[in-house]
Amino acid sequence: MKTSGRSASMLLGCRSCHFCGVRHATTSQFYDTVIVGGGMVGNAMACALGLNPQFSSRRILLLEKGKNTPLPKSPPEQYSNRVSAVGPAAVHLFKNLGVWDRLQAHRVKRVNKLRVLDNCSTAELELDQPVKKQEVAYIIENNAIVGALYDKIRISCPTVEIKSEASVKSCRVSPSLFDVAHIELENGEQIETSLVVGADGSNSKVRQSMDVNYTAFGYNQSGVVATLVVETPGKNDVAWQRFSRAGPIAYLPLTSKLSSLVWTTSTDHANELLSLSKEKFVDELNNSMFTDEDQNDFVNKSLFLFSKMPFTSKRMGATALPPHVVALQGDTRAAFPLGFGHCHSLVLFYFESAEVDDTSER
């Protein structure tokens, strides 16, 4: 989940003076703020505004293209292949929004360390928090985050109205500070607002209406994801990454026996991986994670000599190995294209619209 603290603070602090005195047509529905796009970003924004006392008298609308799904009372046996590594700052946000306890009761996995391995040498990194009680991150399913926020909005945010399965046909932002923004839905419904917030992804209608510079290009890469059944000593509370010949491989722990895979590779190779049988896919994954065929002897000897220097820190022992993949949990494999997209201006100078969703995933 990637948001802009700058845009959020300006959005909350600089627009209230413009809510009064705007002109809007009586034939359209008027809202003080319209958030286009749900998901983790849009739902979090709607929840934050709905819980903010300064917005207690404002009408807020959340437009969700898909169908909102509440967080189930008990989690399904099979994990979703779409997860996020949520750092301490995001956990703090979830606590402030009142959804963290619900997420913990559902299922989250604490990560205490991150270990990064090289493919062509024995070089490795171990990252943790200076304070041992502080987690590096929690791994949480995306749909659980969305569901918990959706439930919180429904129960605790009476000023927020949610329209599900609402596709935006067009969005028009006026250059005048005293005119409203106009949104037309695919079903013909007309909406006017003092402030429109875009959380509608890489093809954002809100961003297009802002007419700001936008840089975008594809990486010709895809992220292959799956849920893995693994064998590992201990609690499986370490996130692993290895820079393989075919691209970086990451294991994100879900339970003591399950991890989530993200393998960033070329689109052609991603398609090849998806075409393999489950058994051959597991073999290919283990081979790429453990192979030493690309190891450079000269580099390794240099690293060994360097490690004997008195000023070097203690290296990890030989027992520190990534989990061994046993199988897939079902066939949870999927691939998602990756690309770069950056909106040069997240907030227009007259604060009628803002962009808060800026991701590399398509």
PDB file of C-alpha atoms in Angstrom, residues 69-279:
ATOM      1  CA  THR A  69     -16.688  -8.018   0.666  1.00  0.00           C
ATOM      2  CA  PRO A  70     -16.747  -7.914   4.487  1.00  0.00           C
ATOM      3  CA  LEU A  71     -14.031  -9.673   6.433  1.00  0.00           C
ATOM      4  CA  PRO A  72     -15.312 -13.211   7.154  1.00  0.00           C
ATOM      5  CA  LYS A  73     -15.827 -14.275  10.762  1.00  0.00           C
ATOM      6  CA  SER A  74     -13.290 -17.068  10.274  1.00  0.00           C
ATOM      7  CA  PRO A  75     -10.529 -17.079   7.637  1.00  0.00           C
ATOM      8  CA  PRO A  76     -10.666 -19.587   4.768  1.00  0.00           C
ATOM      9  CA  GLU A  77      -8.270 -22.527   4.834  1.00  0.00           C
ATOM     10  CA  GLN A  78      -6.494 -21.425   1.657  1.00  0.00           C
ATOM     11  CA  TYR A  79      -4.517 -18.204   1.756  1.00  0.00           C
ATOM     12  CA  SER A  80      -4.852 -15.530  -0.903  1.00  0.00           C
ATOM     13  CA  ASN A  81      -1.818 -15.179  -3.170  1.00  0.00           C
ATOM     14  CA  ARG A  82      -1.997 -11.379  -2.838  1.00  0.00           C
ATOM     15  CA  VAL A  83      -0.338 -10.210   0.375  1.00  0.00           C
ATOM     16  CA  SER A  84       1.392  -7.076   1.661  1.00  0.00           C
ATOM     17  CA  ALA A  85       4.352  -6.577   3.966  1.00  0.00           C
ATOM     18  CA  VAL A  86       2.996  -4.022   6.430  1.00  0.00           C
ATOM     19  CA  GLY A  87       5.610  -2.025   8.319  1.00  0.00           C
ATOM     20  CA  PRO A  88       5.347  -0.399  11.772  1.00  0.00           C
ATOM     21  CA  ALA A  89       4.048   2.903  10.353  1.00  0.00           C
ATOM     22  CA  ALA A  90       1.157   1.141   8.605  1.00  0.00           C
ATOM     23  CA  VAL A  91       0.422  -0.879  11.755  1.00  0.00           C
ATOM     24  CA  HIS A  92       0.239   2.417  13.649  1.00  0.00           C
ATOM     25  CA  LEU A  93      -2.236   3.697  11.053  1.00  0.00           C
ATOM     26  CA  PHE A  94      -4.390   0.570  11.372  1.00  0.00           C
ATOM     27  CA  LYS A  95      -4.425   0.980  15.151  1.00  0.00           C
ATOM     28  CA  ASN A  96      -5.547   4.595  14.809  1.00  0.00           C
ATOM     29  CA  LEU A  97      -8.300   3.513  12.416  1.00  0.00           C
ATOM     30  CA  GLY A  98      -9.438   0.825  14.856  1.00  0.00           C
ATOM     31  CA  VAL A  99      -8.914  -2.188  12.563  1.00  0.00           C
ATOM     32  CA  TRP A 100      -5.675  -3.676  13.884  1.00  0.00           C
ATOM     33  CA  ASP A 101      -7.270  -5.885  16.547  1.00  0.00           C
ATOM     34  CA  ARG A 102      -9.677  -7.249  13.948  1.00  0.00           C
ATOM     35  CA  LEU A 103      -6.839  -8.046  11.563  1.00  0.00           C
ATOM     36  CA  GLN A 104      -4.856  -9.794  14.291  1.00  0.00           C
ATOM     37  CA  ALA A 105      -7.896 -11.851  15.230  1.00  0.00           C
ATOM     38  CA  HIS A 106      -8.273 -12.804  11.558  1.00  0.00           C
ATOM     39  CA  ARG A 107      -4.666 -13.746  10.736  1.00  0.00           C
ATOM     40  CA  VAL A 108      -1.392 -11.873  10.388  1.00  0.00           C
ATOM     41  CA  LYS A 109       2.186 -13.145  10.486  1.00  0.00           C
ATOM     42  CA  ARG A 110       4.928 -11.275  12.298  1.00  0.00           C
ATOM     43  CA  VAL A 111       8.293 -11.012  10.522  1.00  0.00           C
ATOM     44  CA  ASN A 112      11.287 -10.491  12.803  1.00  0.00           C
ATOM     45  CA  LYS A 113      14.109 -10.494  10.235  1.00  0.00           C
ATOM     46  CA  LEU A 114      14.757 -10.052   6.537  1.00  0.00           C
ATOM     47  CA  ARG A 115      17.606 -11.990   4.934  1.00  0.00           C
ATOM     48  CA  VAL A 116      18.877 -11.191   1.458  1.00  0.00           C
ATOM     49  CA  LEU A 117      21.082 -13.630  -0.487  1.00  0.00           C
ATOM     50  CA  ASP A 118      23.249 -13.153  -3.558  1.00  0.00           C
ATOM     51  CA  ASN A 119      23.273 -15.551  -6.507  1.00  0.00           C
ATOM     52  CA  CYS A 120      26.915 -15.246  -7.565  1.00  0.00           C
ATOM     53  CA  SER A 121      28.565 -15.129  -4.134  1.00  0.00           C
ATOM     54  CA  THR A 122      28.014 -15.966  -0.492  1.00  0.00           C
ATOM     55  CA  ALA A 123      27.314 -12.306   0.263  1.00  0.00           C
ATOM     56  CA  GLU A 124      24.228 -11.838   2.395  1.00  0.00           C
ATOM     57  CA  LEU A 125      22.397  -9.224   4.422  1.00  0.00           C
ATOM     58  CA  GLU A 126      20.429  -9.581   7.628  1.00  0.00           C
ATOM     59  CA  LEU A 127      18.030  -6.772   8.479  1.00  0.00           C
ATOM     60  CA  ASP A 128      16.133  -6.390  11.728  1.00  0.00           C
ATOM     61  CA  GLN A 129      14.961  -3.677  14.087  1.00  0.00           C
ATOM     62  CA  PRO A 130      17.363  -2.073  16.610  1.00  0.00           C
ATOM     63  CA  VAL A 131      14.771  -2.801  19.288  1.00  0.00           C
ATOM     64  CA  LYS A 132      14.317  -6.570  19.337  1.00  0.00           C
ATOM     65  CA  LYS A 133      10.687  -6.352  20.428  1.00  0.00           C
ATOM     66  CA  GLN A 134       9.867  -4.335  17.292  1.00  0.00           C
ATOM     67  CA  GLU A 135       8.806  -6.314  14.251  1.00  0.00           C
ATOM     68  CA  VAL A 136      10.251  -5.720  10.783  1.00  0.00           C
ATOM     69  CA  ALA A 137       6.805  -6.161   9.258  1.00  0.00           C
ATOM     70  CA  TYR A 138       3.591  -8.147   9.323  1.00  0.00           C
ATOM     71  CA  ILE A 139       2.452 -10.158   6.309  1.00  0.00           C
ATOM     72  CA  ILE A 140      -1.278  -9.654   5.741  1.00  0.00           C
ATOM     73  CA  GLU A 141      -3.562 -10.711   2.910  1.00  0.00           C
ATOM     74  CA  ASN A 142      -4.719  -7.755   0.830  1.00  0.00           C
ATOM     75  CA  ASN A 143      -8.358  -8.835   0.898  1.00  0.00           C
ATOM     76  CA  ALA A 144      -8.235  -8.986   4.711  1.00  0.00           C
ATOM     77  CA  ILE A 145      -7.034  -5.375   4.889  1.00  0.00           C
ATOM     78  CA  VAL A 146      -9.724  -4.248   2.459  1.00  0.00           C
ATOM     79  CA  GLY A 147     -12.425  -6.208   4.308  1.00  0.00           C
ATOM     80  CA  ALA A 148     -11.455  -4.906   7.753  1.00  0.00           C
ATOM     81  CA  LEU A 149     -11.480  -1.300   6.523  1.00  0.00           C
ATOM     82  CA  TYR A 150     -14.799  -1.819   4.740  1.00  0.00           C
ATOM     83  CA  ASP A 151     -16.369  -3.195   7.931  1.00  0.00           C
ATOM     84  CA  LYS A 152     -15.040  -0.252   9.940  1.00  0.00           C
ATOM     85  CA  ILE A 153     -16.502   2.235   7.463  1.00  0.00           C
ATOM     86  CA  ARG A 154     -19.917   0.552   7.540  1.00  0.00           C
ATOM     87  CA  ILE A 155     -20.056   0.374  11.331  1.00  0.00           C
ATOM     88  CA  SER A 156     -18.277   3.529  12.497  1.00  0.00           C
ATOM     89  CA  CYS A 157     -18.391   6.074   9.660  1.00  0.00           C
ATOM     90  CA  PRO A 158     -21.996   7.265   9.163  1.00  0.00           C
ATOM     91  CA  THR A 159     -20.883  10.203   6.997  1.00  0.00           C
ATOM     92  CA  VAL A 160     -19.322   7.868   4.411  1.00  0.00           C
ATOM     93  CA  GLU A 161     -21.548   6.416   1.698  1.00  0.00           C
ATOM     94  CA  ILE A 162     -20.227   3.482  -0.329  1.00  0.00           C
ATOM     95  CA  LYS A 163     -21.291   2.754  -3.892  1.00  0.00           C
ATOM     96  CA  SER A 164     -20.165  -0.703  -5.012  1.00  0.00           C
ATOM     97  CA  GLU A 165     -19.830  -1.826  -8.632  1.00  0.00           C
ATOM     98  CA  ALA A 166     -19.683   1.840  -9.627  1.00  0.00           C
ATOM     99  CA  SER A 167     -17.505   2.479 -12.681  1.00  0.00           C
ATOM    100  CA  VAL A 168     -16.479   6.022 -13.502  1.00  0.00           C
ATOM    101  CA  LYS A 169     -17.142   6.995 -17.112  1.00  0.00           C
ATOM    102  CA  SER A 170     -15.660  10.481 -16.922  1.00  0.00           C
ATOM    103  CA  CYS A 171     -14.260  12.951 -14.425  1.00  0.00           C
ATOM    104  CA  ARG A 172     -13.985  16.685 -15.048  1.00  0.00           C
ATOM    105  CA  VAL A 173     -12.124  19.059 -12.749  1.00  0.00           C
ATOM    106  CA  SER A 174     -12.800  22.773 -13.154  1.00  0.00           C
ATOM    107  CA  PRO A 175      -9.889  25.246 -13.163  1.00  0.00           C
ATOM    108  CA  SER A 176     -12.010  27.601 -11.063  1.00  0.00           C
ATOM    109  CA  LEU A 177     -11.669  27.411  -7.313  1.00  0.00           C
ATOM    110  CA  PHE A 178     -15.388  28.080  -6.869  1.00  0.00           C
ATOM    111  CA  ASP A 179     -16.708  25.421  -9.264  1.00  0.00           C
ATOM    112  CA  VAL A 180     -17.222  21.778  -8.392  1.00  0.00           C
ATOM    113  CA  ALA A 181     -15.732  18.675  -9.980  1.00  0.00           C
ATOM    114  CA  HIS A 182     -18.118  16.566 -12.080  1.00  0.00           C
ATOM    115  CA  ILE A 183     -18.134  12.758 -12.145  1.00  0.00           C
ATOM    116  CA  GLU A 184     -20.295  10.647 -14.439  1.00  0.00           C
ATOM    117  CA  LEU A 185     -20.753   6.943 -13.747  1.00  0.00           C
ATOM    118  CA  GLU A 186     -21.232   4.285 -16.418  1.00  0.00           C
ATOM    119  CA  ASN A 187     -24.887   3.941 -15.369  1.00  0.00           C
ATOM    120  CA  GLY A 188     -25.442   7.632 -16.172  1.00  0.00           C
ATOM    121  CA  GLU A 189     -25.471   8.843 -12.578  1.00  0.00           C
ATOM    122  CA  GLN A 190     -24.108  12.378 -12.142  1.00  0.00           C
ATOM    123  CA  ILE A 191     -22.073  13.379  -9.082  1.00  0.00           C
ATOM    124  CA  GLU A 192     -20.592  16.719  -8.052  1.00  0.00           C
ATOM    125  CA  THR A 193     -18.019  17.334  -5.364  1.00  0.00           C
ATOM    126  CA  SER A 194     -15.769  19.978  -3.863  1.00  0.00           C
ATOM    127  CA  LEU A 195     -12.871  17.526  -3.697  1.00  0.00           C
ATOM    128  CA  VAL A 196     -12.204  14.380  -5.697  1.00  0.00           C
ATOM    129  CA  VAL A 197      -9.536  11.938  -4.510  1.00  0.00           C
ATOM    130  CA  GLY A 198      -8.062   9.446  -6.967  1.00  0.00           C
ATOM    131  CA  ALA A 199      -7.244   5.963  -5.680  1.00  0.00           C
ATOM    132  CA  ASP A 200      -8.191   4.213  -8.912  1.00  0.00           C
ATOM    133  CA  GLY A 201      -4.902   2.697  -9.988  1.00  0.00           C
ATOM    134  CA  SER A 202      -2.586   3.044 -12.966  1.00  0.00           C
ATOM    135  CA  ASN A 203      -5.345   4.025 -15.421  1.00  0.00           C
ATOM    136  CA  SER A 204      -6.787   6.620 -13.061  1.00  0.00           C
ATOM    137  CA  LYS A 205      -9.637   8.681 -14.492  1.00  0.00           C
ATOM    138  CA  VAL A 206      -9.001  11.238 -11.758  1.00  0.00           C
ATOM    139  CA  ARG A 207      -5.362  11.638 -12.728  1.00  0.00           C
ATOM    140  CA  GLN A 208      -6.317  12.031 -16.383  1.00  0.00           C
ATOM    141  CA  SER A 209      -8.792  14.775 -15.470  1.00  0.00           C
ATOM    142  CA  MET A 210      -6.083  16.603 -13.512  1.00  0.00           C
ATOM    143  CA  ASP A 211      -4.088  16.953 -16.752  1.00  0.00           C
ATOM    144  CA  VAL A 212      -0.744  16.737 -14.967  1.00  0.00           C
ATOM    145  CA  ASN A 213       2.523  15.266 -16.215  1.00  0.00           C
ATOM    146  CA  TYR A 214       2.647  11.501 -15.824  1.00  0.00           C
ATOM    147  CA  THR A 215       5.619   9.263 -16.598  1.00  0.00           C
ATOM    148  CA  ALA A 216       4.860   5.611 -17.300  1.00  0.00           C
ATOM    149  CA  PHE A 217       6.541   2.659 -18.979  1.00  0.00           C
ATOM    150  CA  GLY A 218       6.469  -1.118 -18.748  1.00  0.00           C
ATOM    151  CA  TYR A 219       9.306  -3.210 -17.329  1.00  0.00           C
ATOM    152  CA  ASN A 220       8.526  -6.236 -19.521  1.00  0.00           C
ATOM    153  CA  GLN A 221       8.457  -8.074 -16.216  1.00  0.00           C
ATOM    154  CA  SER A 222       5.815  -9.868 -14.210  1.00  0.00           C
ATOM    155  CA  GLY A 223       5.459 -10.830 -10.591  1.00  0.00           C
ATOM    156  CA  VAL A 224       4.726 -14.540 -10.181  1.00  0.00           C
ATOM    157  CA  VAL A 225       2.861 -15.180  -6.938  1.00  0.00           C
ATOM    158  CA  ALA A 226       1.765 -18.349  -5.153  1.00  0.00           C
ATOM    159  CA  THR A 227       1.208 -19.791  -1.693  1.00  0.00           C
ATOM    160  CA  LEU A 228       3.909 -22.305  -0.762  1.00  0.00           C
ATOM    161  CA  VAL A 229       3.998 -25.226   1.658  1.00  0.00           C
ATOM    162  CA  VAL A 230       7.479 -25.080   3.194  1.00  0.00           C
ATOM    163  CA  GLU A 231       9.771 -26.927   5.565  1.00  0.00           C
ATOM    164  CA  THR A 232      11.990 -24.828   7.796  1.00  0.00           C
ATOM    165  CA  PRO A 233      13.425 -25.121  11.295  1.00  0.00           C
ATOM    166  CA  GLY A 234      11.973 -22.753  13.837  1.00  0.00           C
ATOM    167  CA  LYS A 235       8.981 -20.449  13.597  1.00  0.00           C
ATOM    168  CA  ASN A 236       9.304 -19.376   9.942  1.00  0.00           C
ATOM    169  CA  ASP A 237       9.414 -15.731  11.013  1.00  0.00           C
ATOM    170  CA  VAL A 238      12.097 -14.611   8.547  1.00  0.00           C
ATOM    171  CA  ALA A 239      11.395 -13.069   5.143  1.00  0.00           C
ATOM    172  CA  TRP A 240      13.855 -14.231   2.487  1.00  0.00           C
ATOM    173  CA  GLN A 241      14.986 -12.779  -0.818  1.00  0.00           C
ATOM    174  CA  ARG A 242      17.485 -14.158  -3.290  1.00  0.00           C
ATOM    175  CA  PHE A 243      18.693 -12.430  -6.433  1.00  0.00           C
ATOM    176  CA  SER A 244      18.575 -15.353  -8.851  1.00  0.00           C
ATOM    177  CA  ARG A 245      19.668 -15.407 -12.485  1.00  0.00           C
ATOM    178  CA  ALA A 246      16.004 -15.157 -13.516  1.00  0.00           C
ATOM    179  CA  GLY A 247      15.163 -12.317 -11.130  1.00  0.00           C
ATOM    180  CA  PRO A 248      14.678 -11.770  -7.379  1.00  0.00           C
ATOM    181  CA  ILE A 249      12.725 -14.410  -5.459  1.00  0.00           C
ATOM    182  CA  ALA A 250      11.023 -13.502  -2.184  1.00  0.00           C
ATOM    183  CA  TYR A 251       9.460 -15.763   0.462  1.00  0.00           C
ATOM    184  CA  LEU A 252       7.107 -13.986   2.866  1.00  0.00           C
ATOM    185  CA  PRO A 253       6.097 -16.125   5.868  1.00  0.00           C
ATOM    186  CA  LEU A 254       2.397 -16.751   6.471  1.00  0.00           C
ATOM    187  CA  THR A 255       2.486 -19.498   9.127  1.00  0.00           C
ATOM    188  CA  SER A 256       5.075 -21.949  10.437  1.00  0.00           C
ATOM    189  CA  LYS A 257       4.370 -24.110   7.359  1.00  0.00           C
ATOM    190  CA  LEU A 258       3.278 -21.627   4.687  1.00  0.00           C
ATOM    191  CA  SER A 259       4.985 -18.784   2.830  1.00  0.00           C
ATOM    192  CA  SER A 260       3.902 -16.427   0.069  1.00  0.00           C
ATOM    193  CA  LEU A 261       6.013 -16.285  -3.089  1.00  0.00           C
ATOM    194  CA  VAL A 262       6.811 -13.234  -5.191  1.00  0.00           C
ATOM    195  CA  TRP A 263       9.158 -13.988  -8.097  1.00  0.00           C
ATOM    196  CA  THR A 264       9.953 -10.972 -10.255  1.00  0.00           C
ATOM    197  CA  THR A 265      11.062 -12.166 -13.674  1.00  0.00           C
ATOM    198  CA  SER A 266      10.656 -11.514 -17.380  1.00  0.00           C
ATOM    199  CA  THR A 267       7.136 -11.836 -18.749  1.00  0.00           C
ATOM    200  CA  ASP A 268       8.204 -14.718 -21.024  1.00  0.00           C
ATOM    201  CA  HIS A 269       9.749 -16.607 -18.114  1.00  0.00           C
ATOM    202  CA  ALA A 270       6.685 -15.928 -15.966  1.00  0.00           C
ATOM    203  CA  ASN A 271       4.490 -17.537 -18.616  1.00  0.00           C
ATOM    204  CA  GLU A 272       6.844 -20.531 -18.733  1.00  0.00           C
ATOM    205  CA  LEU A 273       6.636 -20.930 -14.958  1.00  0.00           C
ATOM    206  CA  LEU A 274       2.841 -20.863 -15.030  1.00  0.00           C
ATOM    207  CA  SER A 275       2.780 -23.532 -17.749  1.00  0.00           C
ATOM    208  CA  LEU A 276       4.809 -26.003 -15.658  1.00  0.00           C
ATOM    209  CA  SER A 277       3.156 -28.710 -13.618  1.00  0.00           C
ATOM    210  CA  LYS A 278       2.968 -27.967  -9.906  1.00  0.00           C
ATOM    211  CA  GLU A 279       5.730 -30.479  -9.196  1.00  0.00           C
TER     212      GLU A 279
END
